[in-house]
PDB file of C-alpha atoms in Angstrom:
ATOM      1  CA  UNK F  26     -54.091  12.950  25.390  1.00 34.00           C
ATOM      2  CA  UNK F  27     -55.793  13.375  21.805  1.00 45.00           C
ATOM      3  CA  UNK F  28     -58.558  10.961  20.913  1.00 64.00           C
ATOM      4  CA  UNK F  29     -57.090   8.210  18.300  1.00 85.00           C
ATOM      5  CA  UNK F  30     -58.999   9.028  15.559  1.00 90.00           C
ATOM      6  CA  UNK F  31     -59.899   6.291  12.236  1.00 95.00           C
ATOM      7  CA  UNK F  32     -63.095   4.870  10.125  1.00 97.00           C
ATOM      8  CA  UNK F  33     -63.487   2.668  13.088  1.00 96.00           C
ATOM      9  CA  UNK F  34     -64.602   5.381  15.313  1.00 95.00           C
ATOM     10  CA  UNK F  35     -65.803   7.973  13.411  1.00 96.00           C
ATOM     11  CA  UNK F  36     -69.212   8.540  14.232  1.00 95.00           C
ATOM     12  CA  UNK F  37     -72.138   8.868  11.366  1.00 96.00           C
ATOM     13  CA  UNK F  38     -73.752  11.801  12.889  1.00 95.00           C
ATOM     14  CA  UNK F  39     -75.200  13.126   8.688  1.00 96.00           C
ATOM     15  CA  UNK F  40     -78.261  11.155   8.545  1.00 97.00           C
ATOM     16  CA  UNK F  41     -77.297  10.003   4.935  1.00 98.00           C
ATOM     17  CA  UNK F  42     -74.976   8.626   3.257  1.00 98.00           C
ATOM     18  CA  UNK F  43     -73.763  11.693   1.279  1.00 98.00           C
ATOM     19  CA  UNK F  44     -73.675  13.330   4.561  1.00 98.00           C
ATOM     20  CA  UNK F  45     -71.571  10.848   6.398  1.00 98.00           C
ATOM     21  CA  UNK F  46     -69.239  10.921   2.957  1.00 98.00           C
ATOM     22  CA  UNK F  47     -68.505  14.766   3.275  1.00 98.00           C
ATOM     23  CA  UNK F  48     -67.986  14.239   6.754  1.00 98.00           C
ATOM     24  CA  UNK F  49     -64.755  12.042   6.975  1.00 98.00           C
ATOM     25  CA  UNK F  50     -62.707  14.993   7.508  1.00 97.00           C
ATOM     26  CA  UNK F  51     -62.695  15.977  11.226  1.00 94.00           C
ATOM     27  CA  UNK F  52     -64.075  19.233  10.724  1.00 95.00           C
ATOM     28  CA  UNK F  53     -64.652  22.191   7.446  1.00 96.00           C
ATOM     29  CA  UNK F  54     -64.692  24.804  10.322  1.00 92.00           C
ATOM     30  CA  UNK F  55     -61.953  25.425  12.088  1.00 84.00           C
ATOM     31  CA  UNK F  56     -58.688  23.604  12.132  1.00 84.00           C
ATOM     32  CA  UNK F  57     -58.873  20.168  10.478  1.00 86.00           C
ATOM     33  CA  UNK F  58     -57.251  17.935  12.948  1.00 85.00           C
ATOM     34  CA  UNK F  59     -57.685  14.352  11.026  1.00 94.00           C
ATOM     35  CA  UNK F  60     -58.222  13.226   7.373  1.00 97.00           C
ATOM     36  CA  UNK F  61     -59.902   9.997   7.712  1.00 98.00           C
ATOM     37  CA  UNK F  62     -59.440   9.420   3.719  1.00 98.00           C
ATOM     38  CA  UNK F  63     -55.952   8.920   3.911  1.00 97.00           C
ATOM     39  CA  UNK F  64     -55.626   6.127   1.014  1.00 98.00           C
ATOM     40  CA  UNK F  65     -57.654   4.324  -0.627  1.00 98.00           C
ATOM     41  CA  UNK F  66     -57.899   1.452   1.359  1.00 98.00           C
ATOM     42  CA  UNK F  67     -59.012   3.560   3.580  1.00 98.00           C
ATOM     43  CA  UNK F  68     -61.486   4.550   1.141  1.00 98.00           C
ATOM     44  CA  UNK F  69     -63.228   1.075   1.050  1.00 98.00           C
ATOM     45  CA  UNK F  70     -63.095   0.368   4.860  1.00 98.00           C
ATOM     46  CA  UNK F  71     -65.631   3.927   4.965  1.00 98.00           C
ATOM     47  CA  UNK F  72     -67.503   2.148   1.894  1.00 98.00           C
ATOM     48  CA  UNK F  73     -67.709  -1.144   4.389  1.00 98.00           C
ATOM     49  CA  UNK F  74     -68.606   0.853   7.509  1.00 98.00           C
ATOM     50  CA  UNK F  75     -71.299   2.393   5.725  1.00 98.00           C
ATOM     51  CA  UNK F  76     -72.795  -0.563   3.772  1.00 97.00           C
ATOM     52  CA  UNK F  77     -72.196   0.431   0.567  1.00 97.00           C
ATOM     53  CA  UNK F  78     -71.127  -1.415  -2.687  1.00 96.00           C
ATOM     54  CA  UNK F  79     -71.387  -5.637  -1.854  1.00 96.00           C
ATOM     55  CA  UNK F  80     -68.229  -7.059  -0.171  1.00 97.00           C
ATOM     56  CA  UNK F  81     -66.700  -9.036  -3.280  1.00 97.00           C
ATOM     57  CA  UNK F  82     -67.183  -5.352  -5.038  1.00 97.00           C
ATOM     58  CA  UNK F  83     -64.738  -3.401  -2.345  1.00 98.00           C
ATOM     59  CA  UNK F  84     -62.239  -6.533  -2.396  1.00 98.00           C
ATOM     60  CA  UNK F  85     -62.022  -6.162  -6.257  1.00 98.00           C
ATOM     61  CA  UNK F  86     -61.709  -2.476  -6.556  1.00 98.00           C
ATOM     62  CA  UNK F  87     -59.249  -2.305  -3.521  1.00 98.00           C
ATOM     63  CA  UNK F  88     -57.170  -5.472  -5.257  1.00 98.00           C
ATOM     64  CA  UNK F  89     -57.384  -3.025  -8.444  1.00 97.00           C
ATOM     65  CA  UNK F  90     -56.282   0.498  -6.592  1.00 98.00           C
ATOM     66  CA  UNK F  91     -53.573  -1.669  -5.201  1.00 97.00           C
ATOM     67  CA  UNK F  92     -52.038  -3.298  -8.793  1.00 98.00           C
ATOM     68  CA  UNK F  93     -52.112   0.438  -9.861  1.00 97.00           C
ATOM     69  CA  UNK F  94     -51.169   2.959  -6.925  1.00 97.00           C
ATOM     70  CA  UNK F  95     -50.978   5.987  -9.301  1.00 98.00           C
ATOM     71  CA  UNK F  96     -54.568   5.600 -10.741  1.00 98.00           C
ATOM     72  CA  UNK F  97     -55.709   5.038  -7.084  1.00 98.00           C
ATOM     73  CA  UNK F  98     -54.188   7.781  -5.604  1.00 98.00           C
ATOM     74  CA  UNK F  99     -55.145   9.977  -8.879  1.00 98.00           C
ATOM     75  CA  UNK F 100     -59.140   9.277  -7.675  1.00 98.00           C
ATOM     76  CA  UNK F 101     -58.778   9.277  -4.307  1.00 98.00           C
ATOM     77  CA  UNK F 102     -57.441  13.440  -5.295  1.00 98.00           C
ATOM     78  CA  UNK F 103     -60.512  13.242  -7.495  1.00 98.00           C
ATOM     79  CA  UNK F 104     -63.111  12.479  -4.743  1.00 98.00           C
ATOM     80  CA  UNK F 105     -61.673  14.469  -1.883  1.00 98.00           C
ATOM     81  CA  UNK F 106     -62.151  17.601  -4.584  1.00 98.00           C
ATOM     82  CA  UNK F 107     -65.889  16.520  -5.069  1.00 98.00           C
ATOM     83  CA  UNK F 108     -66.312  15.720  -1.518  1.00 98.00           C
ATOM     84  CA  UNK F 109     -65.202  19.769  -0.734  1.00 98.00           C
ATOM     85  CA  UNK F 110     -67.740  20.826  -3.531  1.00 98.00           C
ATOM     86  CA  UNK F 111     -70.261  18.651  -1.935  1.00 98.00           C
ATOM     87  CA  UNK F 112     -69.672  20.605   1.417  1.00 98.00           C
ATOM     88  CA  UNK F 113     -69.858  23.846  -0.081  1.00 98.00           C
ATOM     89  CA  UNK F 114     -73.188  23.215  -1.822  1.00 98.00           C
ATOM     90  CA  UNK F 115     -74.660  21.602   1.225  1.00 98.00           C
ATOM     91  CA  UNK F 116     -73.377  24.200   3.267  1.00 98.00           C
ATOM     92  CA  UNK F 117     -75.610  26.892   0.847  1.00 98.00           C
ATOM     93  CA  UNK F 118     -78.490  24.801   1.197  1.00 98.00           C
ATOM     94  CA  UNK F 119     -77.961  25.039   4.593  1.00 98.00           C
ATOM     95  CA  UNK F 120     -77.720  28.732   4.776  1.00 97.00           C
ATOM     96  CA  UNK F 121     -80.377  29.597   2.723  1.00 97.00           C
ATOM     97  CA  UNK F 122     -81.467  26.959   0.316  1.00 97.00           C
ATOM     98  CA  UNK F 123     -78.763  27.917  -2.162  1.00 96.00           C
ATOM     99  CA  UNK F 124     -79.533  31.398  -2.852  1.00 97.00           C
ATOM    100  CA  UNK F 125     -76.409  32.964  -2.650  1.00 96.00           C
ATOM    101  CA  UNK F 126     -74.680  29.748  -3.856  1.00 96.00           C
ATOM    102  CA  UNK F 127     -71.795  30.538  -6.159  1.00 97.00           C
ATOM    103  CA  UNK F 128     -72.185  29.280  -9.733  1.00 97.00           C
ATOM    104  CA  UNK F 129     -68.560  27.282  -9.470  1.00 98.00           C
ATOM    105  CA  UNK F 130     -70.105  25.256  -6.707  1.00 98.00           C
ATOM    106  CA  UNK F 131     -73.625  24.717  -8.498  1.00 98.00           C
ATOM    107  CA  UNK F 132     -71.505  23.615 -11.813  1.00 98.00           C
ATOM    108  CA  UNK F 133     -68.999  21.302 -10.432  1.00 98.00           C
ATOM    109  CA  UNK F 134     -71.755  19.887  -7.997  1.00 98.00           C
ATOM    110  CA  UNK F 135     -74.336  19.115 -11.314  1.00 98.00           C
ATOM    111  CA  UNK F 136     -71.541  17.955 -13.368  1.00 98.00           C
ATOM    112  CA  UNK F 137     -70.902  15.463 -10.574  1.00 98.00           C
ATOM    113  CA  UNK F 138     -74.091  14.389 -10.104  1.00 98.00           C
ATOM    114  CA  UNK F 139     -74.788  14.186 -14.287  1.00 98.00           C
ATOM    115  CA  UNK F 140     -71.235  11.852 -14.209  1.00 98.00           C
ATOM    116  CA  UNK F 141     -72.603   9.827 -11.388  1.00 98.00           C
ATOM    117  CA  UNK F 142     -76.348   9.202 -11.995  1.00 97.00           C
ATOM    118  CA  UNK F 143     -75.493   8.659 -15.780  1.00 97.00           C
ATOM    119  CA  UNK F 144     -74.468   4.781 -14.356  1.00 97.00           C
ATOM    120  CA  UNK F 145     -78.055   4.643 -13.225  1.00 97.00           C
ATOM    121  CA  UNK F 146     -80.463   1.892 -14.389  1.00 96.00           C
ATOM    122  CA  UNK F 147     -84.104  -0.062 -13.877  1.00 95.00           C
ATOM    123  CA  UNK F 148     -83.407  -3.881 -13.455  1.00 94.00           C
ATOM    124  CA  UNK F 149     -86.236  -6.449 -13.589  1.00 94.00           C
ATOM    125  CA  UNK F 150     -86.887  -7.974 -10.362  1.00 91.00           C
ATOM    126  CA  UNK F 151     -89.531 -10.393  -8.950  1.00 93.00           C
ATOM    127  CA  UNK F 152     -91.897  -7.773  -7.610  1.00 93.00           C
ATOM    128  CA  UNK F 153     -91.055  -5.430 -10.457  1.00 95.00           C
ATOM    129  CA  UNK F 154     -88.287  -3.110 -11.914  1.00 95.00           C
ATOM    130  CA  UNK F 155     -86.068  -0.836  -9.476  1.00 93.00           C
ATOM    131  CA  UNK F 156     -83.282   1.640 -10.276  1.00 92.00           C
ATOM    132  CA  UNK F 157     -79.319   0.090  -9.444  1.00 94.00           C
ATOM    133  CA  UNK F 158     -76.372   1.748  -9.954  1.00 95.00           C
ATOM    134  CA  UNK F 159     -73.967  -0.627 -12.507  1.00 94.00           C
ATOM    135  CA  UNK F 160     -71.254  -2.717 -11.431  1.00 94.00           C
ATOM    136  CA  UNK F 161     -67.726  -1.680 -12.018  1.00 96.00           C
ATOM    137  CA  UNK F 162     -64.772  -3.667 -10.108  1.00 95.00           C
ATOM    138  CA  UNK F 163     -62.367  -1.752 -11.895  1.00 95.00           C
ATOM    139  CA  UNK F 164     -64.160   2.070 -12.300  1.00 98.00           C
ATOM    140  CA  UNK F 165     -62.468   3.722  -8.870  1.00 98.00           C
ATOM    141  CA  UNK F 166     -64.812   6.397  -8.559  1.00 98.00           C
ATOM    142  CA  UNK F 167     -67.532   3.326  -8.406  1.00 98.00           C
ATOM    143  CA  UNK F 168     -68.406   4.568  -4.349  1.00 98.00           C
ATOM    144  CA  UNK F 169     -68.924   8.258  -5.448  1.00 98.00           C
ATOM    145  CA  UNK F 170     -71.599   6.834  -7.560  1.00 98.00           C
ATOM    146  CA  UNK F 171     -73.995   5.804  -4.113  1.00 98.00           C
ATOM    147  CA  UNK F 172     -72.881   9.016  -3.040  1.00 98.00           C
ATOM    148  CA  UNK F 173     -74.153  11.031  -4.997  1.00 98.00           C
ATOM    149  CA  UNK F 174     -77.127   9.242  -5.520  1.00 98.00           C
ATOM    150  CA  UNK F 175     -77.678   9.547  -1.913  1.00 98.00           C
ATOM    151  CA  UNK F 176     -77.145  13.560  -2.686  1.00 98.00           C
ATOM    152  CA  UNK F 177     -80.291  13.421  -5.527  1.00 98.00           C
ATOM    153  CA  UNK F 178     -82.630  11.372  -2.900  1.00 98.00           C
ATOM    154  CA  UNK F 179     -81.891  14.065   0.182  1.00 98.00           C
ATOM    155  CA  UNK F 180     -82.367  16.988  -2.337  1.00 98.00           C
ATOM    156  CA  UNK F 181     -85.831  15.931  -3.993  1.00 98.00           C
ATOM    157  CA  UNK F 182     -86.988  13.775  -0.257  1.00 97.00           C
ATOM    158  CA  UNK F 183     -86.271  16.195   2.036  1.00 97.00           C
ATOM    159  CA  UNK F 184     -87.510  19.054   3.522  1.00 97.00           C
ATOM    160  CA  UNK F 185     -84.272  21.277   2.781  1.00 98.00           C
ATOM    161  CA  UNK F 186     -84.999  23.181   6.084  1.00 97.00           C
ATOM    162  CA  UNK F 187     -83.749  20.181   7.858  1.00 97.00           C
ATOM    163  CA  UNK F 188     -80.286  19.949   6.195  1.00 98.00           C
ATOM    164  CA  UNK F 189     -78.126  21.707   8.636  1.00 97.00           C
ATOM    165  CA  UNK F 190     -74.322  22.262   8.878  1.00 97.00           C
ATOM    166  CA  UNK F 191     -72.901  21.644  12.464  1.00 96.00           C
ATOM    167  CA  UNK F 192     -72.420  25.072  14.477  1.00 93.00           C
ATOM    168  CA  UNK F 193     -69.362  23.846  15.638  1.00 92.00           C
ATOM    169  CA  UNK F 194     -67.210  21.811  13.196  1.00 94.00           C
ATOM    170  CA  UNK F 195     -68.494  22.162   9.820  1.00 96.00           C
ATOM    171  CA  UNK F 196     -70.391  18.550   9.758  1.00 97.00           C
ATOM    172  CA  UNK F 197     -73.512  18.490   7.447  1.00 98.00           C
ATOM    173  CA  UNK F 198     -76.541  16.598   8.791  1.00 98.00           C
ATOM    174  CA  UNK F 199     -80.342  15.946   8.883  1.00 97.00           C
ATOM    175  CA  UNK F 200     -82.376  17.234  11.027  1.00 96.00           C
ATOM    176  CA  UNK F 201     -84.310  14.239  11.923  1.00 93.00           C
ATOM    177  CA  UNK F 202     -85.652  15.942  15.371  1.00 93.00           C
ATOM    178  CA  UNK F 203     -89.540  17.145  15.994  1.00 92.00           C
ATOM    179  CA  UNK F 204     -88.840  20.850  16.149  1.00 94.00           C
ATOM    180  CA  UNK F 205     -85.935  20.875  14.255  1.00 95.00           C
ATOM    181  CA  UNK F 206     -83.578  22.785  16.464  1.00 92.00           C
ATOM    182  CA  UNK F 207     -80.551  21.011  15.859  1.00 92.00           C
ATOM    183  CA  UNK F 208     -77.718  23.308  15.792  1.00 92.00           C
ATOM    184  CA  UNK F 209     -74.912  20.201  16.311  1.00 91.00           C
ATOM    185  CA  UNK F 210     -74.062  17.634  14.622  1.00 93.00           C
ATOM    186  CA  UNK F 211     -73.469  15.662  17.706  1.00 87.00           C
ATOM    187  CA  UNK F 212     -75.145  17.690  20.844  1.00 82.00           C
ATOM    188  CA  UNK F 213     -72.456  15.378  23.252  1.00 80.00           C
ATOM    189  CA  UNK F 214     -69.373  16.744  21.367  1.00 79.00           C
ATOM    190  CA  UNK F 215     -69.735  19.320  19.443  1.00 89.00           C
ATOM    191  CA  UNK F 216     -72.877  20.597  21.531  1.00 64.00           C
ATOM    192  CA  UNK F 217     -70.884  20.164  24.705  1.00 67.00           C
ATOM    193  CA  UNK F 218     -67.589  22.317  23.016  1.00 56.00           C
ATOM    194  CA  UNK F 219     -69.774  24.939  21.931  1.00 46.00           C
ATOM    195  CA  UNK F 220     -71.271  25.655  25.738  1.00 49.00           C
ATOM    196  CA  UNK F 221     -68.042  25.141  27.081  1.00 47.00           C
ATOM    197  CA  UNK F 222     -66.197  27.819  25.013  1.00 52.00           C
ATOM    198  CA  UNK F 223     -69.755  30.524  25.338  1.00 47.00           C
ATOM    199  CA  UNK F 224     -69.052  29.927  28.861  1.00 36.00           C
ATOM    200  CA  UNK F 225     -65.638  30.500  29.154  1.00 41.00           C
ATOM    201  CA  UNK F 226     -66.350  33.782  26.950  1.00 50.00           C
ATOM    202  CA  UNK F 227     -68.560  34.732  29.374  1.00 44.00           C
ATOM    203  CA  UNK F 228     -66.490  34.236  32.494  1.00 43.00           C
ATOM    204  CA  UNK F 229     -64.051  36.701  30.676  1.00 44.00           C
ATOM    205  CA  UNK F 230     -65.390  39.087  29.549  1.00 44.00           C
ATOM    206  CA  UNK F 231     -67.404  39.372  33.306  1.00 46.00           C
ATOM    207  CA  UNK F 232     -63.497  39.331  34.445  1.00 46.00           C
ATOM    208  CA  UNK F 233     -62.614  42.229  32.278  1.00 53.00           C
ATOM    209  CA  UNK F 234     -65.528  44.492  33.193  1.00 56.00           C
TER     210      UNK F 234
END
């Protein structure tokens, strides 16, 4: 019997935010069994797993995407697109540090980032000023915003050796580990699927001989 799959149990196996955002399909390699992103509402309970946005923030832009179903569903198209570009640049730095990173990717991925960061700000605070994203109940592509924050911190942070994409499914993560040998996003799924399928290889091919 297949695993019931939702937000509830997907795991956050990235190591950042905009890694557990482009992983909330069930896999980029291979057959992609579950879309976890299914509607908006959907959209927020990922925003609520992760601890993004404040509560009364998701309540008001899910009471929004709900008045108007067409302009919800219209972003929801609009982030899944970014969340794919988001994969594919990750996935080059992954490979090589974007070398051989196609210019499409590097373009949509910038003008993303230029789109998102441009609601970036420095607010006064007690112990002194610290950059916020703005507040927008009724801007739907508000939780892309964090996102791709997140996306700037990991790129200019961390050591890009350490970004990784999963061996098995597709998953992007960081490679928090000493020697950084992580080839799997999760070494009990994933890591346990890969030996299981070398081993089965094995065992035929030894048949065949």
């Amino acid at each position: 019997m297949s695993k019931e799959r939702s937000i509830a149990t997907l795991a956050l196996d990235g190591g950042a935010l905009c890694f557990h955002f482009i992983n909330t399909v069930n896999a980029w390699r291979g057959p992609n069994l579950y879309e976890y992103l299914g509607n908006y509402e959907e959209l927020i309970e990922w925003c609520r797993k992760v601890d993004i946005l404040d509560e009364a923030q998701r309540t008001a832009l899910l009471q929004y995407a709900t008045a108007d179903e067409t302009a919800a569903a219209a972003a929801l198209q609009k982030l899944k697109r970014i969340r794919e570009t988001l994969y594919h640049f990750f996935s080059g730095i992954a490979e090589n540090d974007g070398i051989t990173l196609s210019s499409s990717v590097l373009e949509k991925f910038n003008k993303a980032l230029a789109s998102a960061l441009s609601h970036l700000q420095f607010e006064r605070t007690a112990t002194g000023v610290k950059a916020t994203l703005q507040r927008d109940d009724t801007d739907l592509m508000a939780p892309l915003w964090t996102v791709m924050k997140s996306a700037y911190d990991v790129l200019t942070n961390e050591e890009h050796v350490r970004i990784k994409e999963c061996e098995t499914c597709g998953w992007i993560f960081l490679d928090h580990t000493k020697n950084n040998k992580k080839r799997w996003c999760s070494p009990l799924t994933c890591g346990t699927t890969d030996k299981s399928k070398r081993y089965y290889q094995k065992k035929k091919e030894k048949a065949e001989e």
